Short mmCIF file of C-alpha atoms in Angstrom, two decimals:
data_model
loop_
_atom_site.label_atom_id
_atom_site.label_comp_id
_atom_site.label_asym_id
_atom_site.label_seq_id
_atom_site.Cartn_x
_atom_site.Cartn_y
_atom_site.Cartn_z
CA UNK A 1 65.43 28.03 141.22
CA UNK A 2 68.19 27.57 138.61
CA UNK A 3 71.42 26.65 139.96
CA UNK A 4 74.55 27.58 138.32
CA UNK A 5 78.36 26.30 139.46
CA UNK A 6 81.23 28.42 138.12
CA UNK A 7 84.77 26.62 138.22
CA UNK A 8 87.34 29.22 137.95
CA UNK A 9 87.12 32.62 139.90
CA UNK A 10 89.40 34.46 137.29
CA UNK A 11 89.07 37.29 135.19
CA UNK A 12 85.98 35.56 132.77
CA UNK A 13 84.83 33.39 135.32
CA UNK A 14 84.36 36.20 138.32
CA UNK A 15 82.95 38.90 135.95
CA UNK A 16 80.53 36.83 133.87
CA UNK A 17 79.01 35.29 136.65
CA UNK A 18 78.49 38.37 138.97
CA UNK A 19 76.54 40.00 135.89
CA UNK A 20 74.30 36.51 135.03
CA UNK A 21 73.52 36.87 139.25
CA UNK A 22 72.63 40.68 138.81
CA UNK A 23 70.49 40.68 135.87
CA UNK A 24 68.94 37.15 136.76
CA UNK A 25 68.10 37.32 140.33
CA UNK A 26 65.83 34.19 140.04
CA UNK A 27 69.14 32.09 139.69
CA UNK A 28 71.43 30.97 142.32
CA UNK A 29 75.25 31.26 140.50
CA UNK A 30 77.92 30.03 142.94
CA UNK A 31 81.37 30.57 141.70
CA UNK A 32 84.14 27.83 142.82
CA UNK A 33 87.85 28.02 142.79
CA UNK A 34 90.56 25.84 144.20
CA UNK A 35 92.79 29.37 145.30
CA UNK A 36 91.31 30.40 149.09
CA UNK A 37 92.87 33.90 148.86
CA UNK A 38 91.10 35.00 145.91
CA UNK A 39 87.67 33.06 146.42
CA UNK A 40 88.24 35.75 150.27
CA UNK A 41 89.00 38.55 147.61
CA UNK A 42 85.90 38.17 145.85
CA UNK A 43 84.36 38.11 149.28
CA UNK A 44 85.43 41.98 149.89
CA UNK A 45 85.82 45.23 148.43
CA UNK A 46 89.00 44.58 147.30
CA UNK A 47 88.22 42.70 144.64
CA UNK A 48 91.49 40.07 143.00
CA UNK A 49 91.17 41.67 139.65
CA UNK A 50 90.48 45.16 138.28
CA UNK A 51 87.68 45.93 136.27
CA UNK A 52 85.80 49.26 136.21
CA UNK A 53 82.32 48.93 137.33
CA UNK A 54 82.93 45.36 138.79
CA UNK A 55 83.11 46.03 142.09
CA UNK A 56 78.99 47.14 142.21
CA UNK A 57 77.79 44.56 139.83
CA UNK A 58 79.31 42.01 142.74
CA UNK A 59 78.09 43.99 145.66
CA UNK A 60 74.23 44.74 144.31
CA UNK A 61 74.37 40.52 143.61
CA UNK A 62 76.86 38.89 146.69
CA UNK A 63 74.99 37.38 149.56
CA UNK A 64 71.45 37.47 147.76
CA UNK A 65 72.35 35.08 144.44
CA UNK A 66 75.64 35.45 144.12
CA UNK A 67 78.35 33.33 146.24
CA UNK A 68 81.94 32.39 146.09
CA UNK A 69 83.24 29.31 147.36
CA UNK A 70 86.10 27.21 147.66
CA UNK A 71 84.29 23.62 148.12
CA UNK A 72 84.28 22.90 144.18
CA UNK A 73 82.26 19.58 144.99
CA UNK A 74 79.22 20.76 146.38
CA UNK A 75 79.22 23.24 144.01
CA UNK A 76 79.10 20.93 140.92
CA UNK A 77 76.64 18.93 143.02
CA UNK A 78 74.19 21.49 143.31
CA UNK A 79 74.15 23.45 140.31
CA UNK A 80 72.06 22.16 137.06
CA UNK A 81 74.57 23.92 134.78
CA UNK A 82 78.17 24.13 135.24
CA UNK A 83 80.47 26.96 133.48
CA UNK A 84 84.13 25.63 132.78
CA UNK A 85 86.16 29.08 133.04
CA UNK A 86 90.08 27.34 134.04
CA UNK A 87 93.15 28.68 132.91
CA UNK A 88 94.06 26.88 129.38
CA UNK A 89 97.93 28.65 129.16
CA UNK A 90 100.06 27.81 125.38
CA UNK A 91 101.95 24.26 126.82
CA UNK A 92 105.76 24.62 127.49
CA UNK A 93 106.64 21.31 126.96
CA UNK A 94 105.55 17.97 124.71
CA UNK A 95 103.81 17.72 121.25
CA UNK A 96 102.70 21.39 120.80
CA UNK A 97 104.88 23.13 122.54
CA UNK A 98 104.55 26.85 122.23
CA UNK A 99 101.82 26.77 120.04
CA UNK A 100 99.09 24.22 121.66
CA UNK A 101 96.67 24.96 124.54
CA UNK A 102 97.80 23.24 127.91
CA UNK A 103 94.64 21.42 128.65
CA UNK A 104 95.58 19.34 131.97
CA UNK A 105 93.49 21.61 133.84
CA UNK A 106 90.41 21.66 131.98
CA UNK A 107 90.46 18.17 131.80
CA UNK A 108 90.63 17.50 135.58
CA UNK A 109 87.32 19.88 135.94
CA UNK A 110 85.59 17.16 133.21
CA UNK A 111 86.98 14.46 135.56
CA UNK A 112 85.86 15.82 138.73
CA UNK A 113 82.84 16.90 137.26
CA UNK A 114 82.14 13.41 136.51
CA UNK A 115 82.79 12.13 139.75
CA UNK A 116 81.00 14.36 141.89
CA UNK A 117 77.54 14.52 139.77
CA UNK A 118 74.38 12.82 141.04
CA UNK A 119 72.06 14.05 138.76
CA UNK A 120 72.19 15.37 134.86
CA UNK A 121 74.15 18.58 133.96
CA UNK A 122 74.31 21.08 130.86
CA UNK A 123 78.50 21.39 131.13
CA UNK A 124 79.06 25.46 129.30
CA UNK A 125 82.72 25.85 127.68
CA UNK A 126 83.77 29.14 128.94
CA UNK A 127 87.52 29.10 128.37
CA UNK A 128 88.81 29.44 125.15
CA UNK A 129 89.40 26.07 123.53
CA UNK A 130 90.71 24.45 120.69
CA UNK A 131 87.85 23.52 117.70
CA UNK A 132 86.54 19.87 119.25
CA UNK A 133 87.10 19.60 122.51
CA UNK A 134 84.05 19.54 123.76
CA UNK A 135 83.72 16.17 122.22
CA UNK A 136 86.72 15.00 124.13
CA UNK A 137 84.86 16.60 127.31
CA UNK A 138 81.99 14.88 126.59
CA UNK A 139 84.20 11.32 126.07
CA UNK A 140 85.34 11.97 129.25
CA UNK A 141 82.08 12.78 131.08
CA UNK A 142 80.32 9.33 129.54
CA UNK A 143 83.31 7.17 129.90
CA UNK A 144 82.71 4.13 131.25
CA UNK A 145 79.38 2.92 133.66
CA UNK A 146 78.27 6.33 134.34
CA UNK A 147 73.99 6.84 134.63
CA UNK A 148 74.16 10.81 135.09
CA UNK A 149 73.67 12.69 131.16
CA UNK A 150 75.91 15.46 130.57
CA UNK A 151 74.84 17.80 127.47
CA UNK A 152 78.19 20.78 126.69
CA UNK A 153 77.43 23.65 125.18
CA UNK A 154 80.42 26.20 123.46
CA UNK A 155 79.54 29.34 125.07
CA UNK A 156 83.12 31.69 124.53
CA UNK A 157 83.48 34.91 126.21
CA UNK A 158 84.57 38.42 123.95
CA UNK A 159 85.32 40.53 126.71
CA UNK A 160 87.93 43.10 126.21
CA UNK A 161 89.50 43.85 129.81
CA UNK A 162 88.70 47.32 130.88
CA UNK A 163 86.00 47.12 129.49
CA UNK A 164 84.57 44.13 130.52
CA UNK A 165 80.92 45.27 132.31
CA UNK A 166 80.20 47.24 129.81
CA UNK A 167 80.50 43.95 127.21
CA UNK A 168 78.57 41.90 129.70
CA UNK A 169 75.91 44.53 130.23
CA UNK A 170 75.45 45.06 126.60
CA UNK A 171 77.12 43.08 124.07
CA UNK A 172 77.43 42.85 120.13
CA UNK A 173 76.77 38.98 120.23
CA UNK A 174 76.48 36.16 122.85
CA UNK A 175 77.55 32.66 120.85
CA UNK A 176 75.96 29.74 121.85
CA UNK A 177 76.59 26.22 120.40
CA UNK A 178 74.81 23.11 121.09
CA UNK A 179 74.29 19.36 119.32
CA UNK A 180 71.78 19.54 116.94
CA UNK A 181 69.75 17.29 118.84
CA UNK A 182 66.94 17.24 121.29
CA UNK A 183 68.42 17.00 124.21
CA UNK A 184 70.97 19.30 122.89
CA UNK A 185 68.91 21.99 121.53
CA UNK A 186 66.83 21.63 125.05
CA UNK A 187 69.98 22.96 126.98
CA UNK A 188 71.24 25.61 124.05
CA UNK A 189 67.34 26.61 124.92
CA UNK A 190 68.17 26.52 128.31
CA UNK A 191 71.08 29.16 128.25
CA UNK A 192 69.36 30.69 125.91
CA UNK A 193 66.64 31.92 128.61
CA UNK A 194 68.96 33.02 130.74
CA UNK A 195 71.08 35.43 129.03
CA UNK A 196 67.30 36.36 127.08
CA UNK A 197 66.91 38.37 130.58
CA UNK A 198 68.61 41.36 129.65
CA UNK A 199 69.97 40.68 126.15
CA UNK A 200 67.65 40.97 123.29
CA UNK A 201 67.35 38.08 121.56
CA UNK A 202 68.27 38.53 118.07
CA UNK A 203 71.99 39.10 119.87
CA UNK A 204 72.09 35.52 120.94
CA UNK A 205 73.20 33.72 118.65
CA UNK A 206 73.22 29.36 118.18
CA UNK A 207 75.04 27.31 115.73
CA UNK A 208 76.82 24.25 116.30
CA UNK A 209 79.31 23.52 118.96
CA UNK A 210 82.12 23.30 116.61
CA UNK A 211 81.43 26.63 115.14
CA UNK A 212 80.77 28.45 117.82
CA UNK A 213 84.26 27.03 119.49
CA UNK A 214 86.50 28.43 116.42
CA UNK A 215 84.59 31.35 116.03
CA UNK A 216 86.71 32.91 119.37
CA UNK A 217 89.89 31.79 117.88
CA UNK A 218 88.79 33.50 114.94
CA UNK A 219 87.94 36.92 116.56
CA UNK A 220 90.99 36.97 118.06
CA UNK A 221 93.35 36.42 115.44
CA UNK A 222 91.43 39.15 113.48
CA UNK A 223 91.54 41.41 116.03
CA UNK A 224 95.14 41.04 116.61
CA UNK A 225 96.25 40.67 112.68
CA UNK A 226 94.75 44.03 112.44
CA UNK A 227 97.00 45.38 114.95
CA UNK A 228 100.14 43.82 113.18
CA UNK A 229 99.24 44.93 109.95
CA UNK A 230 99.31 48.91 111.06
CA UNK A 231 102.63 48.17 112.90
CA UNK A 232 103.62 46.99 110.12
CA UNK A 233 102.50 50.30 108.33
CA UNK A 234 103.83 52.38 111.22
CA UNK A 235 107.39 50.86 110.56
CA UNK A 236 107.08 51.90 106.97
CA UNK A 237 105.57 55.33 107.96
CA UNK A 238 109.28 56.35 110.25
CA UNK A 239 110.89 55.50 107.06
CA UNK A 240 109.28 57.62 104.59
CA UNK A 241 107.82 60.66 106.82
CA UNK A 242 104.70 59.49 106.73
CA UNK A 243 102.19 59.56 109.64
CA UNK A 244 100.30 56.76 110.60
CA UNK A 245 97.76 58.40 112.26
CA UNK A 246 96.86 60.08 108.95
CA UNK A 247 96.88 56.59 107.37
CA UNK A 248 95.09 54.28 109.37
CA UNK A 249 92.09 57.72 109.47
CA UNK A 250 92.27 57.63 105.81
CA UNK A 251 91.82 53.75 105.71
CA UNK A 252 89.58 53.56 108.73
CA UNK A 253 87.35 55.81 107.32
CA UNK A 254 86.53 53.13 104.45
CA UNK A 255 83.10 51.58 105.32
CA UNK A 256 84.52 47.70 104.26
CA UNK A 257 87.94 48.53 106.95
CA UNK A 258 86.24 50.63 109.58
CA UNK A 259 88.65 52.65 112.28
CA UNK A 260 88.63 50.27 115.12
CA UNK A 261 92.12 48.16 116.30
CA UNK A 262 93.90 50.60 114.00
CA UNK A 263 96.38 52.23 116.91
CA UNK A 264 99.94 51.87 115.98
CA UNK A 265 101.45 51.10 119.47
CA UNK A 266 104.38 48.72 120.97
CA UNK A 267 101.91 46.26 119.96
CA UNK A 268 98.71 43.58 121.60
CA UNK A 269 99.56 42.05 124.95
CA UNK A 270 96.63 40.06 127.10
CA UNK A 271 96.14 36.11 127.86
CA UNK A 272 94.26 35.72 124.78
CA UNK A 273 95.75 37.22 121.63
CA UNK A 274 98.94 35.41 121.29
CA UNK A 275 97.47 32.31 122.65
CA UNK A 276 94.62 32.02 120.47
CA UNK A 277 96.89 32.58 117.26
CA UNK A 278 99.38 30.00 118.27
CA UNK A 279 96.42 27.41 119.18
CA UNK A 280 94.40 28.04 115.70
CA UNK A 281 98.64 28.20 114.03
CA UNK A 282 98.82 24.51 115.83
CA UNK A 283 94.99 23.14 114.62
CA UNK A 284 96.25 24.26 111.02
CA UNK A 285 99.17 22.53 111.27
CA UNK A 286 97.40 19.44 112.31
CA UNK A 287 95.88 19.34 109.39
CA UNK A 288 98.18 19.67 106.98
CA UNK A 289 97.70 23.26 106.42
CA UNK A 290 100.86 24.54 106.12
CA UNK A 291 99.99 28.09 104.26
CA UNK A 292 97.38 28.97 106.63
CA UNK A 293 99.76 28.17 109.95
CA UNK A 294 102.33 30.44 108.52
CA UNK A 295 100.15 33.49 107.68
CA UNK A 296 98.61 33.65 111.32
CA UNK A 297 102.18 32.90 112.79
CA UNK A 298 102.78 36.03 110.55
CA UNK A 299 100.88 37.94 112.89
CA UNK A 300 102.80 36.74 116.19
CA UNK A 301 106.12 37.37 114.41
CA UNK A 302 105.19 41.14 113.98
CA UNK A 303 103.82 41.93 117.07
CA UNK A 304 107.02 40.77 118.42
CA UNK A 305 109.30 42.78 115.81
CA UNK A 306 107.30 45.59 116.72
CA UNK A 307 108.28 45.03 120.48
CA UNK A 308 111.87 44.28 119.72
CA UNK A 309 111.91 47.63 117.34
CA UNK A 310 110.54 50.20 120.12
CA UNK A 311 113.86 49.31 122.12
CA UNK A 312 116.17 49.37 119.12
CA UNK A 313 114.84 53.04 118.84
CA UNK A 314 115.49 53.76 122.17
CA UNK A 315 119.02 52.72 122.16
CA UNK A 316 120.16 54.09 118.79
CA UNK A 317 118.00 57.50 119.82
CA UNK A 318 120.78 57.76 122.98
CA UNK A 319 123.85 57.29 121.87
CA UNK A 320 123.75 53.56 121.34
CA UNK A 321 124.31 52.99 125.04
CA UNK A 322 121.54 52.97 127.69
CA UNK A 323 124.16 50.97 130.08
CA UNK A 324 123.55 52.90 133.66
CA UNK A 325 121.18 55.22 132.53
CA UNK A 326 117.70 55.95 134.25
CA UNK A 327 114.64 54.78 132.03
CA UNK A 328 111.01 55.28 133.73
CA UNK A 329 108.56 53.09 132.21
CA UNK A 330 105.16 54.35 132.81
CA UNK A 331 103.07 51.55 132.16
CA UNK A 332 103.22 47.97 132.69
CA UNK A 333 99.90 46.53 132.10
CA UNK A 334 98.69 45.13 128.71
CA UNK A 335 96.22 47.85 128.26
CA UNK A 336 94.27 51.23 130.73
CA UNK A 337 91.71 50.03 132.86
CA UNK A 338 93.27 46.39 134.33
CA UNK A 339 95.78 45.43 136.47
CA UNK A 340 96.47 42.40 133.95
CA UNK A 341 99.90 42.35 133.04
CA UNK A 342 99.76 38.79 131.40
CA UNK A 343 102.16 38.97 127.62
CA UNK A 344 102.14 42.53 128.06
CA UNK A 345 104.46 44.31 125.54
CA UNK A 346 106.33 45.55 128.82
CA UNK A 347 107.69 42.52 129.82
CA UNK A 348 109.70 42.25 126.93
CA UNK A 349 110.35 45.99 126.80
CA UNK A 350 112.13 45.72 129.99
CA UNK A 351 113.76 42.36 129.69
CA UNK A 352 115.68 44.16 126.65
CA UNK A 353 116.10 47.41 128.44
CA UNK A 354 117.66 45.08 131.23
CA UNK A 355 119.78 43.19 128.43
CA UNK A 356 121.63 46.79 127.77
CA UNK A 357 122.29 47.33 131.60
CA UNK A 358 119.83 49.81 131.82
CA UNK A 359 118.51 51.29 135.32
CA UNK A 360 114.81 50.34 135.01
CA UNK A 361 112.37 51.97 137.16
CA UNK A 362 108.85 50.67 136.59
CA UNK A 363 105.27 52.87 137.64
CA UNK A 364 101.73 51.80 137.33
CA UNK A 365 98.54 52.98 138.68
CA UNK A 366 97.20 49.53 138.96
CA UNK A 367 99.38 46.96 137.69
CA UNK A 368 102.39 46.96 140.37
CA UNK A 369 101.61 43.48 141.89
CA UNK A 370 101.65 41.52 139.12
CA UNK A 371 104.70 43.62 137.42
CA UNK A 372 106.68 42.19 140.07
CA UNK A 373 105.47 38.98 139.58
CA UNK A 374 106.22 38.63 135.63
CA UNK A 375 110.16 39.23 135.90
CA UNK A 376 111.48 37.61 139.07
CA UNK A 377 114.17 37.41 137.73
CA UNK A 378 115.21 40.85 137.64
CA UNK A 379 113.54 41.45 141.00
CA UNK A 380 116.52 42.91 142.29
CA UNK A 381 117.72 45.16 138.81
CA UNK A 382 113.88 47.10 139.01
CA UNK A 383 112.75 49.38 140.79
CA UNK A 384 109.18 49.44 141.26
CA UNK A 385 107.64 53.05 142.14
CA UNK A 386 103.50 54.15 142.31
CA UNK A 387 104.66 58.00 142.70
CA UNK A 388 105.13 58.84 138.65
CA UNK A 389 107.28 61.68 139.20
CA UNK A 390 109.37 60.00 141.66
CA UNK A 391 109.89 57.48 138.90
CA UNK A 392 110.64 60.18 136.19
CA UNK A 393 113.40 62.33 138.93
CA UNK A 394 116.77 61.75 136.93
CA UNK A 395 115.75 59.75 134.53
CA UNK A 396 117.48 60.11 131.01
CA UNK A 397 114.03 58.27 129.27
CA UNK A 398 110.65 58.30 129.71
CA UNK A 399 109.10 55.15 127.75
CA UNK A 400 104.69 55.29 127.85
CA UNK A 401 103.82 51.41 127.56
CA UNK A 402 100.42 51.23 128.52
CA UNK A 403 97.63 53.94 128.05
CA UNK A 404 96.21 55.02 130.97
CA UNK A 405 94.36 58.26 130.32
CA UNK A 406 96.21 60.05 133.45
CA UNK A 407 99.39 60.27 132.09
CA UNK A 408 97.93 62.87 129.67
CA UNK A 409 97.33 65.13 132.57
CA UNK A 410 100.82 64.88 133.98
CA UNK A 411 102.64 67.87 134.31
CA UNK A 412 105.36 67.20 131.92
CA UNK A 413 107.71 70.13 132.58
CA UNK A 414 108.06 69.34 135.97
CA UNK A 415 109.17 66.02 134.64
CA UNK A 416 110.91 67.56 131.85
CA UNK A 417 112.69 70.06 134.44
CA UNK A 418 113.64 66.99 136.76
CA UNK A 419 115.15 64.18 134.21
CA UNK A 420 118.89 64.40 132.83
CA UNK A 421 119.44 66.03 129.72
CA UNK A 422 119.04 65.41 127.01
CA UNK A 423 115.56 64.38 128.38
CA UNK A 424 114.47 61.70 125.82
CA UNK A 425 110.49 60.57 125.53
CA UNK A 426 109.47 57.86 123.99
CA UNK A 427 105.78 57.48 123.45
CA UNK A 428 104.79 53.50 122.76
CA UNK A 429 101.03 54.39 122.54
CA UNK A 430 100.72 57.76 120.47
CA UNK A 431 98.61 59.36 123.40
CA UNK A 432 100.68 62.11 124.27
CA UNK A 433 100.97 65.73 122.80
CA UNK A 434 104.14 65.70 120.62
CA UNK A 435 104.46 69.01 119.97
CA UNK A 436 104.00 70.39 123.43
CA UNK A 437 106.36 67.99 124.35
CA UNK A 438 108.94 69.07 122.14
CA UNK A 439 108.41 72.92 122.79
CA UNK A 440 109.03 72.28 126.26
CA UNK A 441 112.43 70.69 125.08
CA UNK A 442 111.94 66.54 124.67
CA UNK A 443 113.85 64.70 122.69
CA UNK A 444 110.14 63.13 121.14
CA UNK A 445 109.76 59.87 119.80
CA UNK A 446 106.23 57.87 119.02
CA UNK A 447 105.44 55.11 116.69
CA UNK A 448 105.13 55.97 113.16
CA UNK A 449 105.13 59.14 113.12
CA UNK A 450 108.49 60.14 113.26
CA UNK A 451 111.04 62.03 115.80
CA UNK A 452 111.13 65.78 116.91
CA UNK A 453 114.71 66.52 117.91
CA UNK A 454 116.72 69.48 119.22
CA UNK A 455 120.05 67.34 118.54
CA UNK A 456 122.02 67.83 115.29
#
């Protein structure tokens, strides 16, 4: 029997590996994290992360071939291929800062990895890396007297949280890179088989390891730069009485453009978006590419602009004072469908809203945990409430952030009928219906598309 050793229990690691133990029930996949609580989580219904459809993927594979476990040694010891899926968070401080990926952690998994292994491994790069470093992993796992091989594969995830099973289950592309050499197209083969279970083969792709490692930076930043560029549209839309909506169907309809990532919104939030752009701004700029940093830094600059705009409307919209007044953010996570809250477009939202003195009370179906955790420091200036319309009673603003597909069935004139008036509404994600909203009396603002107003 196969074995495989997970290091990292998060949202990749957890996910990816309970799917590999469902569809391949001939392999053994033990997942291994330093953090006891959440290795207990995984251990119970009440999973550490949200993900729809999770929960039964882990409970048809936990206890047969799929186990969690915090001793990370014996895990590596056993297994014939170990996944790297650690936390590789934009460094704070040093060479890089703010742009470069913090790699401390990834690199004490090579060492221990090292250090525990009796027998050969294939080592798979599941956390998003810079271009190259699995040849400073492999440095690492060969340096000095050490008999045991280690062969490291690229392997990067393109899950979109939310909708993460249903990528796992049945995906556009898996991306696996390996050495062009025996040894290393013997373990690309060897991952190959595995995923080969339930994913038809010309879907798995192979190329070389260096490819296959920017080739998730690259994703990313196209993903996100298409995002920036319809903010940047929807900006241009409030000015001249355009609608965005209209423009990004007109453009989306195009064959070469296609319709998807083409939501104006408050703009892309997640672990990876930023992140990735910043760490393929900083590989540019190691090389002397100064042109290519500053168009992908482009991107960054107006997803924040687009952040820092939302809350400009909001204040000019009342009166140029929100000091003391009631705004009910419904929303915090990054996106429907996960409790992530990691760079979501909220956390700025309020830290601005905060800025102006405003009384901030935050609601989300799934996200409350974490929301607390992301702004300690205005622990004591939020108020944190599940119950919607207890969160919308006296408010002066309602501000959507995130698009959970519930808050299009709430009854909106019982909020309407219990906020101060003016009642203001200020739609981040263009899900609601404007016009109702405005009949029932809402002050109605959205992204690029304009304001309905009663006021004169």
């Amino acid at each position: 029997m196969t074995k495989i050793c997970c290091i990292g229990a998060g949202y990749v690691g957890g996910p990816t590996m309970a799917m590999i133990a469902k569809k391949c029930p001939q392999v053994q996949v033990t997942v291994v994290d330093i953090n006891e609580a959440r290795i207990a989580a995984w251990q119970t219904d009440d999973l550490p992360i949200y993900e729809p459809g999770l929960l039964d993927v882990v409970k048809e594979a936990r206890g047969r071939n799929l186990f969690f476990s915090t001793d990370v040694d014996q895990g590596i010891k056993d297994a014939d291929i170990v996944f790297v899926s650690v936390n590789t968070p934009t460094k704070t401080f040093g060479e890089g800062a703010g742009c470069a990926s913090d790699l401390q952690y990834w690199e004490l998994c090579a060492r221990r990895i090292k250090e525990v292994s009796t027998s050969d491994k294939i080592i798979v790069e599941k956390s998003t890396l810079p271009v190259r470093t699995a040849e400073a992993m492999e440095r690492v796992l060969h340096a000095g007297d050490n008999p045991v091989h280690f062969e490291v594969l690229s392997n990067p995830e393109f899950l979109a949280e939310g909708t993460a099973i249903e990528d796992l289950e049945c995906p556009d592309r898996v991306l696996i890179g390996g050495h062009q050499t025996e040894s290393g197209q013997k373990a690309l083969q060897a991952l190959v088989d595995i995923y080969a279970t339930w994913i038809p083969r010309e879907r798995i792709l192979t190329t070389n390891v260096w490819s296959s490692e920017l080739s998730k930076l690259t994703a990313n930043a196209f993903l996100a730069q298409r995002v920036s560029s319809i903010n940047a549209i929807s900006a241009l839309c409030e000015s001249t009485e355009a609608d965005v909506a209209d423009v990004a169907h007109a453009i989306g309809t195009d064959s070469r453009i296609g319709s998807k990532f083409l939501k104006a919104s408050i703009g892309f939030g997640g672990s990876c978006f930023k992140k990735d752009i910043l760490n393929l701004v900083y590989l540019c700029e190691t090389y002397g590419l100064t042109e290519p940093a500053n168009y992908w830094r482009s991107v960054v600059t107006m997803n924040e602009y687009q952040e820092a705009r939302f809350v400009t409307t909001m204040l000019h919209s009342m009166f140029n004072t929100i000091a003391n007044k009631r705004i009910a953010v419904l929303g915090f996570a990054f996106k429907a469908d996960t409790g992530d809250t990691r760079e979501s477009p909220a956390i700025k939202v309020c830290r601005k809203l905060a800025s102006e003195h405003a009384s901030i009370v935050v609601s989300d179906p799934k996200a409350m945990d974490n929301a607390k955790l992301e702004m300690p420091e205005l622990a004591d200036d939020i108020e944190f409430q599940e119950d919607v319309y207890k969160a919308c009673d006296g408010a002066h603003a309602v501000a959507v952030l995130t698009d959970w597909k519930q808050y299009k069935d709430l009854d909106f004139q019982r909020i309407y009928d219990s906020m101060q008036k003016p009642a203001f509404i200020f739609d981040g994600r263009n899900m609601l219906d404007h016009d109702a909203l405005y009949k029932m009396g809402f002050e109605v603002y959205s992204i690029g598309k304009g304001r309905k107003t009663h006021l004169k």
